[in-house]
Short mmCIF file of C-alpha atoms and ligand atoms in Angstrom, two decimals:
data_model
loop_
_atom_site.label_atom_id
_atom_site.label_comp_id
_atom_site.label_asym_id
_atom_site.label_seq_id
_atom_site.Cartn_x
_atom_site.Cartn_y
_atom_site.Cartn_z
CA UNK A 240 -12.49 15.44 -20.98
CA UNK A 241 -8.85 16.64 -19.94
CA UNK A 242 -6.73 13.57 -18.27
CA UNK A 243 -2.80 14.43 -16.66
CA UNK A 244 -0.82 11.59 -15.36
CA UNK A 245 0.71 13.18 -12.83
CA UNK A 246 2.11 9.87 -10.88
CA UNK A 247 2.13 5.82 -11.13
CA UNK A 248 2.23 6.30 -15.02
CA UNK A 249 5.74 4.66 -15.00
CA UNK A 250 5.60 3.15 -11.92
CA UNK A 251 3.63 1.51 -9.05
CA UNK A 252 3.80 4.10 -6.90
CA UNK A 253 2.67 8.47 -6.72
CA UNK A 254 -0.57 7.47 -7.90
CA UNK A 255 -1.72 11.17 -8.83
CA UNK A 256 -4.38 11.79 -12.52
CA UNK A 257 -5.64 15.12 -12.85
CA UNK A 258 -9.12 14.87 -14.63
CA UNK A 259 -11.13 17.97 -16.15
CA UNK A 260 -14.55 17.30 -16.49
CA UNK A 261 -17.57 19.60 -17.39
CA UNK A 262 -15.62 22.28 -16.22
CA UNK A 263 -14.34 20.34 -12.01
CA UNK A 264 -11.09 19.50 -11.78
CA UNK A 265 -10.20 16.15 -9.39
CA UNK A 266 -7.02 15.37 -8.15
CA UNK A 267 -8.19 11.19 -8.31
CA UNK A 268 -5.59 11.11 -4.82
CA UNK A 269 -2.28 12.17 -3.97
CA UNK A 270 1.01 9.13 -4.08
CA UNK A 271 3.60 9.63 -1.90
CA UNK A 272 6.99 7.69 -5.10
CA UNK A 273 8.23 5.31 -3.39
CA UNK A 274 11.03 2.81 -4.07
CA UNK A 275 13.85 4.09 -6.48
CA UNK A 276 16.22 7.53 -5.11
CA UNK A 277 15.03 9.37 -8.90
CA UNK A 278 11.81 7.85 -8.00
CA UNK A 279 11.44 9.44 -4.65
CA UNK A 280 12.84 12.28 -6.03
CA UNK A 281 9.94 13.16 -7.43
CA UNK A 282 8.72 13.74 -3.74
CA UNK A 283 10.25 17.02 -3.83
CA UNK A 284 9.47 18.82 -6.42
CA UNK A 285 6.71 21.97 -6.40
CA UNK A 286 3.08 20.68 -6.75
CA UNK A 287 2.73 21.82 -10.09
CA UNK A 288 -0.15 24.90 -10.51
CA UNK A 289 -3.18 22.40 -11.88
CA UNK A 290 -3.04 20.49 -9.13
CA UNK A 291 -2.38 23.09 -6.38
CA UNK A 292 -6.28 24.46 -8.51
CA UNK A 293 -7.90 21.84 -8.50
CA UNK A 294 -11.46 22.06 -6.90
CA UNK A 295 -10.83 18.40 -4.69
CA UNK A 296 -8.99 15.26 -4.11
CA UNK A 297 -10.91 11.90 -4.50
CA UNK A 298 -8.97 9.28 -2.03
CA UNK A 299 -9.33 5.52 -3.33
CA UNK A 300 -8.10 4.03 -0.41
CA UNK A 301 -4.94 4.72 2.36
CA UNK A 302 -1.90 2.89 1.71
CA UNK A 303 0.99 5.65 1.33
CA UNK A 304 1.53 5.21 -2.61
CA UNK A 305 -2.10 6.41 -3.66
CA UNK A 306 -2.47 9.44 0.06
CA UNK A 307 1.40 9.69 1.03
CA UNK A 308 1.67 13.27 -0.51
CA UNK A 309 -1.87 15.18 0.72
CA UNK A 310 0.35 16.99 3.49
CA UNK A 311 2.83 18.43 0.93
CA UNK A 312 0.08 19.42 -1.66
CA UNK A 313 -2.24 20.87 1.40
CA UNK A 314 0.96 22.51 2.85
CA UNK A 315 1.56 24.10 -0.66
CA UNK A 316 -1.75 25.78 -0.75
CA UNK A 317 -4.02 23.54 -1.83
CA UNK A 318 -7.72 24.04 -0.34
CA UNK A 319 -9.83 22.07 -1.37
CA UNK A 320 -11.49 19.18 0.16
CA UNK A 321 -10.71 15.38 -0.07
CA UNK A 322 -13.09 12.96 0.09
CA UNK A 323 -12.57 9.13 1.10
CA UNK A 324 -14.35 6.81 2.44
CA UNK A 325 -15.02 6.89 6.12
CA UNK A 326 -12.43 3.52 7.10
CA UNK A 327 -10.46 5.51 4.30
CA UNK A 328 -10.26 8.26 6.49
CA UNK A 329 -9.83 6.35 9.51
CA UNK A 330 -6.85 4.25 8.60
CA UNK A 331 -5.06 7.74 6.49
CA UNK A 332 -5.59 8.93 9.78
CA UNK A 333 -2.97 6.55 11.70
CA UNK A 334 -0.73 6.00 8.39
CA UNK A 335 -0.29 9.70 7.03
CA UNK A 336 1.04 10.19 10.89
CA UNK A 337 2.90 7.34 10.83
CA UNK A 338 4.60 8.71 7.73
CA UNK A 339 4.82 12.07 8.80
CA UNK A 340 6.99 10.87 11.98
CA UNK A 341 9.14 8.22 10.28
CA UNK A 342 9.97 11.17 8.26
CA UNK A 343 11.04 13.64 10.90
CA UNK A 344 13.23 10.35 12.65
CA UNK A 345 14.90 10.04 8.98
CA UNK A 346 16.00 13.82 8.63
CA UNK A 347 17.02 14.05 12.41
CA UNK A 348 19.37 10.36 12.67
CA UNK A 349 20.44 12.25 9.06
CA UNK A 350 21.61 15.38 10.74
CA UNK A 351 23.13 13.15 13.76
CA UNK A 352 25.04 10.61 11.97
CA UNK A 353 25.50 13.60 9.01
CA UNK A 354 24.81 10.66 6.48
CA UNK A 355 23.23 12.92 4.45
CA UNK A 356 24.78 14.99 1.19
CA UNK A 357 22.53 17.84 1.52
CA UNK A 358 23.39 20.82 4.09
CA UNK A 359 20.27 20.20 6.69
CA UNK A 360 18.55 17.27 5.76
CA UNK A 361 14.57 18.08 6.15
CA UNK A 362 11.90 16.42 6.73
CA UNK A 363 9.21 15.77 3.73
CA UNK A 364 6.28 16.83 5.74
CA UNK A 365 5.91 17.11 8.84
CA UNK A 366 3.17 15.88 12.05
CA UNK A 367 1.32 19.43 11.70
CA UNK A 368 1.63 18.80 7.84
CA UNK A 369 0.16 15.85 7.40
CA UNK A 370 -2.66 17.05 10.62
CA UNK A 371 -4.05 19.91 8.13
CA UNK A 372 -4.55 17.35 5.74
CA UNK A 373 -5.87 14.70 7.47
CA UNK A 374 -9.02 17.79 8.78
CA UNK A 375 -9.71 18.42 5.37
CA UNK A 376 -11.04 14.78 4.95
CA UNK A 377 -14.68 14.61 4.51
CA UNK A 378 -16.63 10.47 4.74
CA UNK A 379 -17.92 9.53 1.61
CA UNK A 380 -19.80 6.58 2.29
CA UNK A 381 -19.59 3.98 -1.38
CA UNK A 382 -22.75 3.81 -2.93
CA UNK A 383 -23.76 7.78 -2.06
CA UNK A 384 -23.24 10.79 -4.52
CA UNK A 385 -21.79 13.37 -4.56
CA UNK A 386 -21.85 16.40 -6.80
CA UNK A 387 -18.98 18.38 -7.62
CA UNK A 388 -20.12 21.15 -10.22
CA UNK A 389 -22.01 19.58 -12.28
CA UNK A 390 -19.62 15.52 -11.28
CA UNK A 391 -21.26 13.37 -9.47
CA UNK A 392 -18.51 10.72 -7.30
CA UNK A 393 -19.62 8.00 -6.15
CA UNK A 394 -17.67 5.04 -4.56
CA UNK A 395 -17.45 1.68 -5.06
CA UNK A 396 -15.38 -1.08 -2.57
CA UNK A 397 -13.08 -3.00 -4.36
CA UNK A 398 -11.90 -5.60 -1.49
CA UNK A 399 -7.53 -4.69 -0.98
CA UNK A 400 -7.51 -3.07 2.12
CA UNK A 401 -10.15 -1.29 4.35
CA UNK A 402 -12.41 1.34 3.11
CA UNK A 403 -10.48 1.36 -0.96
CA UNK A 404 -13.30 1.90 -3.69
CA UNK A 405 -12.83 2.48 -7.15
CA UNK A 406 -14.38 6.16 -8.09
CA UNK A 407 -16.48 7.20 -10.53
CA UNK A 408 -16.93 10.55 -12.04
CA UNK A 409 -19.72 10.74 -14.40
CA UNK A 410 -20.93 14.46 -15.95
CA UNK A 411 -24.04 14.05 -18.03
CA UNK A 412 -23.75 10.85 -19.99
CA UNK A 413 -20.19 10.31 -19.60
CA UNK A 414 -18.39 8.19 -16.91
CA UNK A 415 -14.38 7.54 -15.84
CA UNK A 416 -14.44 4.78 -13.70
CA UNK A 417 -10.83 5.40 -11.82
CA UNK A 418 -9.96 1.60 -10.55
CA UNK A 419 -7.75 2.29 -7.44
CA UNK A 420 -6.14 -0.80 -6.40
CA UNK A 421 -7.87 -3.79 -7.30
CA UNK A 422 -7.60 -6.80 -4.50
CA UNK A 423 -8.26 -10.23 -4.91
CA UNK A 424 -11.07 -12.46 -4.76
CA UNK A 425 -9.65 -14.38 -2.35
CA UNK A 426 -8.34 -11.93 -0.20
CA UNK A 427 -7.78 -13.43 3.53
CA UNK A 428 -9.80 -9.85 4.81
CA UNK A 429 -11.59 -8.22 1.84
CA UNK A 430 -14.56 -9.14 0.31
CA UNK A 431 -14.17 -9.62 -3.54
CA UNK A 432 -14.41 -6.19 -5.45
CA UNK A 433 -17.56 -4.72 -6.18
CA UNK A 434 -18.29 -5.52 -9.91
CA UNK A 435 -18.44 -1.58 -11.96
CA UNK A 436 -20.14 -1.65 -14.56
CA UNK A 437 -20.25 1.27 -17.14
CA UNK A 438 -17.39 3.22 -17.68
CA UNK A 439 -16.34 6.16 -20.81
CA UNK A 440 -13.42 6.68 -19.71
CA UNK A 441 -10.72 3.83 -17.55
CA UNK A 442 -8.31 4.03 -15.56
CA UNK A 443 -7.03 0.54 -14.24
CA UNK A 444 -4.00 -0.86 -12.41
CA UNK A 445 -1.50 -3.02 -13.25
CA UNK A 446 0.54 -3.92 -9.76
CA UNK A 447 0.26 -7.70 -11.68
CA UNK A 448 -0.45 -7.32 -14.55
CA UNK A 449 2.45 -10.11 -15.93
CA UNK A 450 2.08 -12.47 -13.19
CA UNK A 451 -0.42 -15.09 -11.73
CA UNK A 452 -0.65 -15.65 -7.71
CA UNK A 453 1.03 -18.98 -6.85
CA UNK A 454 -1.89 -21.40 -5.80
CA UNK A 455 -0.33 -22.30 -2.82
CA UNK A 456 -1.72 -22.22 0.34
CA UNK A 457 -0.48 -19.28 3.24
CA UNK A 458 -1.52 -21.19 6.18
CA UNK A 459 0.56 -23.98 5.31
CA UNK A 460 3.64 -22.59 3.52
CA UNK A 461 3.65 -20.21 6.50
CA UNK A 462 3.05 -22.38 8.52
CA UNK A 463 5.86 -24.96 7.15
CA UNK A 464 8.58 -21.90 7.33
CA UNK A 465 7.81 -20.81 11.30
CA UNK A 466 8.25 -24.94 11.72
CA UNK A 467 11.52 -25.15 10.14
CA UNK A 468 13.26 -21.93 11.20
CA UNK A 469 11.71 -22.85 15.83
CA UNK A 470 13.78 -26.52 15.59
CA UNK A 471 16.64 -25.28 14.31
CA UNK A 472 16.31 -22.14 17.08
CA UNK A 473 15.80 -19.12 14.90
CA UNK A 474 12.45 -16.57 15.12
CA UNK A 475 11.17 -15.53 12.07
CA UNK A 476 10.76 -11.35 10.83
CA UNK A 477 7.98 -10.55 8.48
CA UNK A 478 8.62 -6.92 7.49
CA UNK A 479 5.15 -6.08 6.85
CA UNK A 480 2.67 -3.29 5.86
CA UNK A 481 1.37 -2.28 9.38
CA UNK A 482 -1.89 -1.81 7.58
CA UNK A 483 -3.30 -4.93 6.31
CA UNK A 484 -1.01 -7.18 6.06
CA UNK A 485 -0.11 -7.20 9.32
CA UNK A 486 -4.04 -8.04 9.62
CA UNK A 487 -3.62 -10.96 7.31
CA UNK A 488 -0.41 -12.50 9.49
CA UNK A 489 -1.64 -12.38 12.27
CA UNK A 490 -5.06 -14.47 11.72
CA UNK A 491 -3.05 -16.58 9.68
CA UNK A 492 -1.28 -17.09 12.86
CA UNK A 493 -3.77 -17.32 15.43
CA UNK A 494 -5.43 -20.57 12.41
CA UNK A 495 -1.77 -22.26 12.85
CA UNK A 496 -1.62 -21.92 16.73
CA UNK A 497 -5.64 -23.52 16.95
CA UNK A 498 -4.93 -25.88 14.94
CA UNK A 499 -1.81 -26.79 16.09
CA UNK A 500 0.33 -26.49 13.54
CA UNK A 501 2.88 -24.32 14.85
CA UNK A 502 3.61 -24.25 18.47
CA UNK A 503 0.70 -22.89 20.49
CA UNK A 504 3.09 -21.31 23.29
CA UNK A 505 5.33 -20.15 21.02
CA UNK A 506 5.60 -16.34 21.43
CA UNK A 507 3.87 -13.60 18.33
CA UNK A 508 4.95 -9.98 18.95
CA UNK A 509 3.63 -6.87 17.25
CA UNK A 510 6.13 -4.00 16.85
CA UNK A 511 4.71 -1.59 15.97
CA UNK A 512 2.35 1.02 16.73
CA UNK A 513 0.66 1.45 13.50
CA UNK A 514 -0.23 -1.74 13.66
CA UNK A 515 -1.65 -1.71 16.44
CA UNK A 516 -4.14 1.43 15.87
CA UNK A 517 -4.89 -0.46 12.27
CA UNK A 518 -5.76 -3.79 14.19
CA UNK A 519 -8.56 -1.70 15.93
CA UNK A 520 -9.38 0.10 12.53
CA UNK A 521 -9.89 -3.35 11.68
CA UNK A 522 -11.83 -4.68 14.96
CA UNK A 523 -14.29 -0.86 14.50
CA UNK A 524 -14.90 -1.22 10.53
CA UNK A 525 -15.15 -5.56 10.94
CA UNK A 526 -18.45 -5.17 9.27
CA UNK A 527 -17.07 -4.49 6.27
CA UNK A 528 -14.57 -7.81 6.00
CA UNK A 529 -15.46 -11.43 5.53
CA UNK A 530 -14.00 -12.67 8.23
CA UNK A 531 -16.81 -14.14 11.11
CA UNK A 532 -16.55 -10.95 14.05
CA UNK A 533 -15.95 -13.01 17.14
CA UNK A 534 -11.83 -14.15 14.75
CA UNK A 535 -11.75 -10.45 14.54
CA UNK A 536 -12.33 -9.79 17.82
CA UNK A 537 -9.08 -12.73 19.12
CA UNK A 538 -6.68 -11.16 16.62
CA UNK A 539 -4.10 -10.48 19.56
CA UNK A 540 -5.27 -12.36 21.65
CA UNK A 541 -1.67 -14.06 23.71
CA UNK A 542 0.38 -11.43 21.30
CA UNK A 543 2.95 -9.17 22.56
CA UNK A 544 1.94 -6.25 21.47
CA UNK A 545 4.80 -3.70 21.26
CA UNK A 546 3.82 0.20 21.72
CA UNK A 547 7.01 1.66 23.23
CA UNK A 548 10.22 2.13 21.16
CA UNK A 549 12.38 0.81 24.64
CA UNK A 550 10.57 -2.36 24.48
CA UNK A 551 11.11 -2.36 20.53
CA UNK A 552 15.06 -2.03 21.52
CA UNK A 553 14.84 -4.86 23.71
CA UNK A 554 13.33 -6.77 22.16
CA UNK A 555 15.73 -7.03 19.17
CA UNK A 556 18.04 -8.17 21.26
CA UNK A 557 16.47 -11.67 21.88
CA UNK A 558 17.69 -14.80 21.06
CA UNK A 559 15.49 -17.48 21.33
CA UNK A 560 12.54 -18.34 18.69
CA UNK A 561 10.00 -16.47 18.20
CA UNK A 562 7.81 -14.41 15.42
CA UNK A 563 8.01 -10.64 14.85
CA UNK A 564 5.79 -8.94 13.31
CA UNK A 565 7.48 -5.49 11.94
CA UNK A 566 6.34 -2.44 9.66
CA UNK A 567 7.60 -1.01 7.36
CA UNK A 568 6.78 -3.80 4.90
CA UNK A 569 9.34 -3.34 1.91
CA UNK A 570 11.90 -2.25 4.97
CA UNK A 571 12.39 1.60 3.37
CA UNK A 572 11.87 2.70 7.47
CA UNK A 573 10.27 1.85 10.85
CA UNK A 574 11.60 -0.51 13.71
CA UNK A 575 12.23 -3.26 11.34
CA UNK A 576 15.05 -2.47 10.35
CA UNK A 577 16.71 -2.73 13.94
CA UNK A 578 15.81 -6.32 14.08
CA UNK A 579 16.84 -6.50 9.85
CA UNK A 580 20.43 -5.63 11.80
CA UNK A 581 19.80 -7.65 14.25
CA UNK A 582 18.36 -11.44 12.54
CA UNK A 583 20.02 -10.83 9.04
CA UNK A 584 23.87 -12.11 9.74
CA UNK A 585 22.56 -15.18 11.56
CA UNK A 586 21.33 -17.70 8.98
CA UNK A 587 19.48 -20.04 11.12
CA UNK A 588 16.82 -16.66 11.30
CA UNK A 589 13.77 -16.08 8.28
CA UNK A 590 12.69 -13.08 6.83
CA UNK A 591 9.87 -13.35 5.03
CA UNK A 592 8.03 -10.34 2.98
CA UNK A 593 4.72 -10.92 2.74
CA UNK A 594 3.93 -8.74 -0.68
CA UNK A 595 4.97 -6.78 -3.13
CA UNK A 596 8.78 -5.15 -3.08
CA UNK A 597 9.14 -2.20 -4.76
CA UNK A 598 12.08 -1.99 -7.01
CA UNK A 599 14.66 0.06 -5.56
CA UNK A 600 13.94 -1.02 -1.61
CA UNK A 601 15.63 -3.57 0.14
CA UNK A 602 12.49 -5.57 0.15
CA UNK A 603 13.55 -6.07 -3.42
CA UNK A 604 17.75 -5.75 -2.72
CA UNK A 605 16.70 -9.39 -0.17
CA UNK A 606 14.57 -11.08 -2.03
CA UNK A 607 16.47 -10.64 -5.27
CA UNK A 608 19.53 -12.39 -2.68
CA UNK A 609 21.95 -9.36 -2.16
CA UNK A 610 24.13 -10.86 0.32
CA UNK A 611 24.33 -7.40 1.98
CA UNK A 612 21.85 -4.47 2.38
CA UNK A 613 22.84 -0.66 3.95
CA UNK A 614 21.09 0.04 6.96
CA UNK A 615 21.39 3.41 8.63
CA UNK A 616 24.74 4.04 6.42
CA UNK A 617 26.44 0.53 7.33
CA UNK A 618 26.31 -2.45 5.48
CA UNK A 619 24.49 -5.87 7.19
CA UNK A 620 25.73 -8.90 5.89
CA UNK A 621 22.18 -11.10 4.85
CA UNK A 622 23.03 -14.57 5.71
CA UNK A 623 19.68 -15.49 7.24
CA UNK A 624 17.02 -17.44 4.67
CA UNK A 625 14.89 -14.67 3.10
CA UNK A 626 11.64 -15.67 1.33
CA UNK A 627 8.63 -14.02 -0.60
CA UNK A 628 5.29 -14.43 -0.25
CA UNK A 629 3.19 -13.56 -2.68
CA UNK A 630 0.06 -15.60 -1.24
CA UNK A 631 -0.20 -12.55 0.87
CA UNK A 632 -0.66 -9.97 -1.82
CA UNK A 633 -3.75 -7.56 -1.46
CA UNK A 634 -3.54 -7.00 -4.78
CA UNK A 635 -5.24 -8.66 -7.31
CA UNK A 636 -3.05 -10.57 -10.15
CA UNK A 637 -3.52 -10.79 -13.63
CA UNK A 638 -6.42 -13.28 -14.19
CA UNK A 639 -7.76 -10.95 -11.62
CA UNK A 640 -7.87 -7.81 -13.37
CA UNK A 641 -8.90 -9.61 -16.45
CA UNK A 642 -12.13 -10.97 -14.20
CA UNK A 643 -12.92 -7.38 -12.87
CA UNK A 644 -12.93 -6.21 -16.85
CA UNK A 645 -14.68 -8.26 -18.10
CA UNK A 646 -18.11 -7.03 -15.32
CA UNK A 647 -17.92 -3.93 -17.54
CA UNK A 648 -21.47 -3.77 -19.56
CA UNK A 649 -19.82 -2.40 -22.99
CA UNK A 650 -15.67 -1.23 -23.86
CA UNK A 651 -15.26 1.84 -22.55
CA UNK A 652 -14.11 4.45 -25.31
CA UNK A 653 -10.52 4.75 -23.92
CA UNK A 654 -8.80 2.50 -21.02
CA UNK A 655 -5.61 4.00 -19.79
CA UNK A 656 -2.84 1.25 -18.12
CA UNK A 657 -2.00 2.68 -14.42
CA UNK A 658 0.33 1.98 -11.93
CA UNK A 659 2.48 -1.06 -12.70
CA UNK A 660 6.16 -1.67 -13.65
CA UNK A 661 6.61 -0.71 -17.62
CA UNK A 662 7.00 -4.94 -18.37
CA UNK A 663 3.40 -5.74 -16.10
CA UNK A 664 1.52 -2.74 -17.68
CA UNK A 665 2.87 -3.38 -21.37
CA UNK A 666 1.35 -7.21 -20.48
CA UNK A 667 -2.18 -6.23 -19.06
CA UNK A 668 -1.70 -3.36 -22.17
CA UNK A 669 -1.57 -6.63 -24.67
CA UNK A 670 -3.87 -9.07 -22.86
CA UNK A 671 -7.07 -6.24 -22.86
CA UNK A 672 -6.34 -5.47 -26.80
CA UNK A 673 -6.13 -9.17 -27.38
CA UNK A 674 -8.82 -10.76 -25.49
CA UNK A 675 -11.06 -8.05 -25.10
CA UNK A 676 -9.93 -5.60 -27.69
CA UNK A 677 -10.78 -2.89 -26.38
CA UNK A 678 -8.49 0.66 -27.24
CA UNK A 679 -5.80 0.65 -24.77
CA UNK A 680 -2.76 2.88 -23.67
CA UNK A 681 -0.35 3.12 -21.57
CA UNK A 682 0.58 6.55 -20.29
CA UNK A 683 3.61 7.97 -20.00
CA UNK A 684 4.59 10.07 -16.88
CA UNK A 685 3.26 13.36 -17.08
CA UNK A 686 0.90 12.50 -20.12
CA UNK A 687 -1.81 14.68 -21.03
CA UNK A 688 -4.75 13.34 -23.41
CA UNK A 689 -7.91 14.69 -24.66
CA UNK A 690 -11.23 11.67 -24.22
ZN1 ZN V 93 -3.03 -0.38 -2.12
#
């Protein structure tokens, strides 16, 4: 078989792995590059002809770094089907439409204030492009097998995010397994990743390949932060991924209120239309979760759902203690930017990033202690307290990935470590080589391999 790494090979974003097997070409994920500008610029390059000519796309899960380039691919002429689990399809619809809207907004704002150096800013893709891509998604349930020519495709749940799966491609006796993003065994919402028994060729993610999650309790840490901040009259801002993370935060905040660890009457705002929609999807697909149905049903009880932009603008002017959950999770766009502009200059407030921050994002800058960040073309001083709670990460840490790898019956003949910053990918490569004695390498961006 032949593998060509079109993304997530030297970084954690832009997952696009083209596999050619038994005469069939399958594109595993079609993600957007995020973070450093030099990476984001790759989103504007035209898709390689080999990608446009793929027989199908198989989507591991709905996160934009895995799905966010689909509208661009379809607009450029891709004609095949896109396979994903039913839950991934539902989430991808919400996420791709939101992504298109954000890009249209950014382009409009850039043109209005002319802070772009291009002549006229254009969106990477439009809402219409996103709708065309969504219409191509065909549901494939975990455990079912689909034939694409002589290749059989199947999906195995791996926790991480509602609907997320590893992908298995099998042709005759040859099997390729792609981990997608691996969840953790102790995730708040998702069950632990299922074991996959067999792979001849394996692609495994390495987001946390060089790190272990802290063992501290998510609920205790967030509870302490909220109590301290409220006591000094400040608000807690939780920039959050709208899908998955926001629901985990709501779950913990509800438990903190129920056990009296934070004031029961403290206002909580969910300020993200996408997070509101995603919460409904988590409630609809509750059978896929590890949380009791009745707890999921009460996730938004007493929470103010801020759907309209005007309401959000008003909320940003408030000056008394509250907890605000708003997207995006790495402060790269969305309503959270207005809250950051208001809250960051005041040391009473606390901004808590609940998860991994890709290098080059505002989130990564703030977590690293930047004295100011640029928002909408102006510098905003960062005097508020800033923390990061990796306990909310949706990814397996290095031990978690190694545990999943030990579930295979026999060593794959070749393992590729993808989806990690250079240090993380290389650390995981070393552990796989030393502890498992497998043949393993980190592919370069654009690398092609015959295996
Ligand atoms: Zn993911």
